[in-house]
Amino acid sequence: MHNPNNSEAFSIYVIRPDGSGLRRIHVAGLEGSAEVDRERINHVCFSRDGEWLLFTSNLGGVTVEPVSLPNQFQPYGDLFVVRLDGTGLRRLTWSGYENGTPTWHYGSELALSAMSLKDEVAGEKLTGEFDEPLWIKFN
């Protein structure tokens, strides 16, 4: 369960409308592991079918140093999706900027099927390609 003494960790919990069935969705690791103690998940939203969760997190680690982007409030807010049972973790963005408060798009003009969320990808095999948005130059 949640440790109220650890103000650094934010996790995903779900509960039934009647208040029963409280459970944690394990994303970063098993309960009690060091990964879970550092887990910081924010801005969670459900997909329309209730099977996927979209959220911002530090699961990719801090990808930018404060000196290169000094005005960033939280330089660890990449977007991730995971199934409601904690499987299928997929990283969607790789950026030094916080991606804010995500939401699902339900319109017909955007092909969400191109994201290929049906493929199983283990969290430890996630990769990304990115370009640093700012390079510090000095003489």
mmCIF file of C-alpha atoms in Angstrom:
data_model
loop_
_atom_site.group_PDB
_atom_site.id
_atom_site.type_symbol
_atom_site.label_atom_id
_atom_site.label_comp_id
_atom_site.label_asym_id
_atom_site.label_seq_id
_atom_site.Cartn_x
_atom_site.Cartn_y
_atom_site.Cartn_z
ATOM 1 C CA MET A 1 0.000 0.000 0.000
ATOM 2 C CA HIS A 2 0.885 3.648 -0.231
ATOM 3 C CA ASN A 3 3.432 4.922 2.276
ATOM 4 C CA PRO A 4 2.226 8.367 3.423
ATOM 5 C CA ASN A 5 5.701 9.064 4.830
ATOM 6 C CA ASN A 6 7.206 8.912 1.320
ATOM 7 C CA SER A 7 6.149 12.208 -0.252
ATOM 8 C CA GLU A 8 8.385 11.555 -3.284
ATOM 9 C CA ALA A 9 6.382 8.630 -4.707
ATOM 10 C CA PHE A 10 3.077 8.936 -6.555
ATOM 11 C CA SER A 11 1.411 5.797 -7.863
ATOM 12 C CA ILE A 12 -1.796 4.700 -9.564
ATOM 13 C CA TYR A 13 -4.596 3.321 -7.415
ATOM 14 C CA VAL A 14 -8.070 2.251 -8.505
ATOM 15 C CA ILE A 15 -11.173 1.714 -6.377
ATOM 16 C CA ARG A 16 -14.778 0.746 -7.052
ATOM 17 C CA PRO A 17 -17.459 3.465 -6.742
ATOM 18 C CA ASP A 18 -18.731 1.856 -3.520
ATOM 19 C CA GLY A 19 -15.274 2.239 -1.910
ATOM 20 C CA SER A 20 -14.286 -1.419 -2.075
ATOM 21 C CA GLY A 21 -11.530 -3.091 -4.055
ATOM 22 C CA LEU A 22 -8.754 -0.556 -3.527
ATOM 23 C CA ARG A 23 -5.657 -1.753 -5.382
ATOM 24 C CA ARG A 24 -2.435 -0.352 -6.687
ATOM 25 C CA ILE A 25 -1.485 -0.757 -10.327
ATOM 26 C CA HIS A 26 2.174 -1.734 -10.279
ATOM 27 C CA VAL A 27 3.967 -0.013 -13.144
ATOM 28 C CA ALA A 28 7.631 0.426 -12.165
ATOM 29 C CA GLY A 29 8.130 -2.759 -10.179
ATOM 30 C CA LEU A 30 6.778 -5.039 -7.501
ATOM 31 C CA GLU A 31 5.527 -3.735 -4.163
ATOM 32 C CA GLY A 32 8.455 -2.997 -1.856
ATOM 33 C CA SER A 33 11.027 -2.749 -4.648
ATOM 34 C CA ALA A 34 13.371 0.232 -4.957
ATOM 35 C CA GLU A 35 11.780 1.128 -8.306
ATOM 36 C CA VAL A 36 8.346 1.525 -6.728
ATOM 37 C CA ASP A 37 9.750 3.761 -4.003
ATOM 38 C CA ARG A 38 10.941 6.186 -6.717
ATOM 39 C CA GLU A 39 7.847 5.916 -8.912
ATOM 40 C CA ARG A 40 6.288 9.286 -9.673
ATOM 41 C CA ILE A 41 3.138 9.032 -11.754
ATOM 42 C CA ASN A 42 0.914 12.044 -12.418
ATOM 43 C CA HIS A 43 -2.078 13.113 -14.520
ATOM 44 C CA VAL A 44 -3.610 9.653 -15.045
ATOM 45 C CA CYS A 45 -6.573 9.259 -17.388
ATOM 46 C CA PHE A 46 -8.507 6.203 -18.573
ATOM 47 C CA SER A 47 -9.052 5.250 -22.197
ATOM 48 C CA ARG A 48 -12.682 5.195 -23.304
ATOM 49 C CA ASP A 49 -12.811 1.380 -23.092
ATOM 50 C CA GLY A 50 -11.304 1.479 -19.577
ATOM 51 C CA GLU A 51 -8.490 -0.889 -20.496
ATOM 52 C CA TRP A 52 -5.597 1.583 -20.823
ATOM 53 C CA LEU A 53 -4.175 4.329 -18.622
ATOM 54 C CA LEU A 54 -2.341 7.349 -20.021
ATOM 55 C CA PHE A 55 -0.077 9.253 -17.633
ATOM 56 C CA THR A 56 3.071 11.318 -17.167
ATOM 57 C CA SER A 57 5.927 9.798 -15.215
ATOM 58 C CA ASN A 58 9.587 9.741 -14.331
ATOM 59 C CA LEU A 59 9.921 6.091 -15.407
ATOM 60 C CA GLY A 60 12.451 7.112 -18.060
ATOM 61 C CA GLY A 61 14.539 8.988 -15.500
ATOM 62 C CA VAL A 62 15.482 12.637 -15.641
ATOM 63 C CA THR A 63 16.350 13.269 -19.284
ATOM 64 C CA VAL A 64 17.589 16.827 -18.992
ATOM 65 C CA GLU A 65 19.869 18.716 -16.668
ATOM 66 C CA PRO A 66 18.574 21.890 -14.999
ATOM 67 C CA VAL A 67 21.441 23.889 -16.509
ATOM 68 C CA SER A 68 20.368 23.147 -20.093
ATOM 69 C CA LEU A 69 16.657 23.831 -19.503
ATOM 70 C CA PRO A 70 16.623 25.981 -16.366
ATOM 71 C CA ASN A 71 12.967 27.000 -16.428
ATOM 72 C CA GLN A 72 11.419 23.542 -16.428
ATOM 73 C CA PHE A 73 9.190 22.811 -13.450
ATOM 74 C CA GLN A 74 9.456 19.033 -13.806
ATOM 75 C CA PRO A 75 11.934 17.743 -16.392
ATOM 76 C CA TYR A 76 10.656 14.182 -16.035
ATOM 77 C CA GLY A 77 7.144 14.190 -17.424
ATOM 78 C CA ASP A 78 7.200 11.815 -20.372
ATOM 79 C CA LEU A 79 3.967 10.175 -21.529
ATOM 80 C CA PHE A 80 3.367 6.470 -20.961
ATOM 81 C CA VAL A 81 0.472 4.054 -21.404
ATOM 82 C CA VAL A 82 -0.149 0.829 -19.506
ATOM 83 C CA ARG A 83 -3.020 -1.640 -19.348
ATOM 84 C CA LEU A 84 -5.260 -1.505 -16.294
ATOM 85 C CA ASP A 85 -3.655 -4.727 -15.032
ATOM 86 C CA GLY A 86 -0.153 -3.149 -15.179
ATOM 87 C CA THR A 87 1.032 -4.924 -18.339
ATOM 88 C CA GLY A 88 1.921 -3.491 -21.738
ATOM 89 C CA LEU A 89 3.889 -0.490 -20.495
ATOM 90 C CA ARG A 90 4.842 1.711 -23.429
ATOM 91 C CA ARG A 91 6.698 5.019 -23.495
ATOM 92 C CA LEU A 92 5.152 7.497 -25.955
ATOM 93 C CA THR A 93 7.445 10.523 -25.656
ATOM 94 C CA TRP A 94 11.101 11.236 -24.971
ATOM 95 C CA SER A 95 11.510 14.883 -24.185
ATOM 96 C CA GLY A 96 13.274 17.219 -21.787
ATOM 97 C CA TYR A 97 10.027 19.116 -21.393
ATOM 98 C CA GLU A 98 7.174 18.039 -19.168
ATOM 99 C CA ASN A 99 4.280 16.830 -21.301
ATOM 100 C CA GLY A 100 1.714 18.299 -18.937
ATOM 101 C CA THR A 101 -1.733 16.836 -18.528
ATOM 102 C CA PRO A 102 -2.427 14.277 -21.268
ATOM 103 C CA THR A 103 -5.811 13.170 -22.497
ATOM 104 C CA TRP A 104 -7.139 10.643 -24.995
ATOM 105 C CA HIS A 105 -8.316 11.814 -28.411
ATOM 106 C CA TYR A 106 -11.620 10.270 -29.476
ATOM 107 C CA GLY A 107 -12.162 12.069 -32.777
ATOM 108 C CA SER A 108 -12.156 10.289 -36.108
ATOM 109 C CA GLU A 109 -9.601 12.550 -37.804
ATOM 110 C CA LEU A 110 -6.635 10.991 -35.985
ATOM 111 C CA ALA A 111 -5.589 7.370 -36.550
ATOM 112 C CA LEU A 112 -4.842 6.197 -33.002
ATOM 113 C CA SER A 113 -4.496 2.657 -34.315
ATOM 114 C CA ALA A 114 -1.122 3.728 -35.735
ATOM 115 C CA MET A 115 0.187 3.654 -32.155
ATOM 116 C CA SER A 116 -0.074 -0.151 -32.259
ATOM 117 C CA LEU A 117 -1.022 -0.564 -28.611
ATOM 118 C CA LYS A 118 -1.955 -4.201 -29.153
ATOM 119 C CA ASP A 119 1.659 -5.359 -29.400
ATOM 120 C CA GLU A 120 3.208 -6.665 -26.199
ATOM 121 C CA VAL A 121 6.353 -4.738 -25.319
ATOM 122 C CA ALA A 122 8.149 -5.380 -22.055
ATOM 123 C CA GLY A 123 8.969 -2.216 -20.130
ATOM 124 C CA GLU A 124 12.666 -3.005 -19.932
ATOM 125 C CA LYS A 125 12.854 -3.210 -23.743
ATOM 126 C CA LEU A 126 11.440 0.272 -24.405
ATOM 127 C CA THR A 127 13.665 2.458 -26.552
ATOM 128 C CA GLY A 128 13.499 5.951 -27.908
ATOM 129 C CA GLU A 129 15.225 8.268 -30.311
ATOM 130 C CA PHE A 130 15.503 11.935 -29.569
ATOM 131 C CA ASP A 131 17.424 15.080 -30.325
ATOM 132 C CA GLU A 132 18.434 17.391 -27.516
ATOM 133 C CA PRO A 133 16.426 20.614 -27.978
ATOM 134 C CA LEU A 134 19.203 22.850 -26.696
ATOM 135 C CA TRP A 135 22.973 22.534 -26.811
ATOM 136 C CA ILE A 136 25.079 24.711 -24.569
ATOM 137 C CA LYS A 137 28.039 26.200 -26.409
ATOM 138 C CA PHE A 138 31.042 27.817 -24.837
ATOM 139 C CA ASN A 139 34.411 29.061 -26.031
#
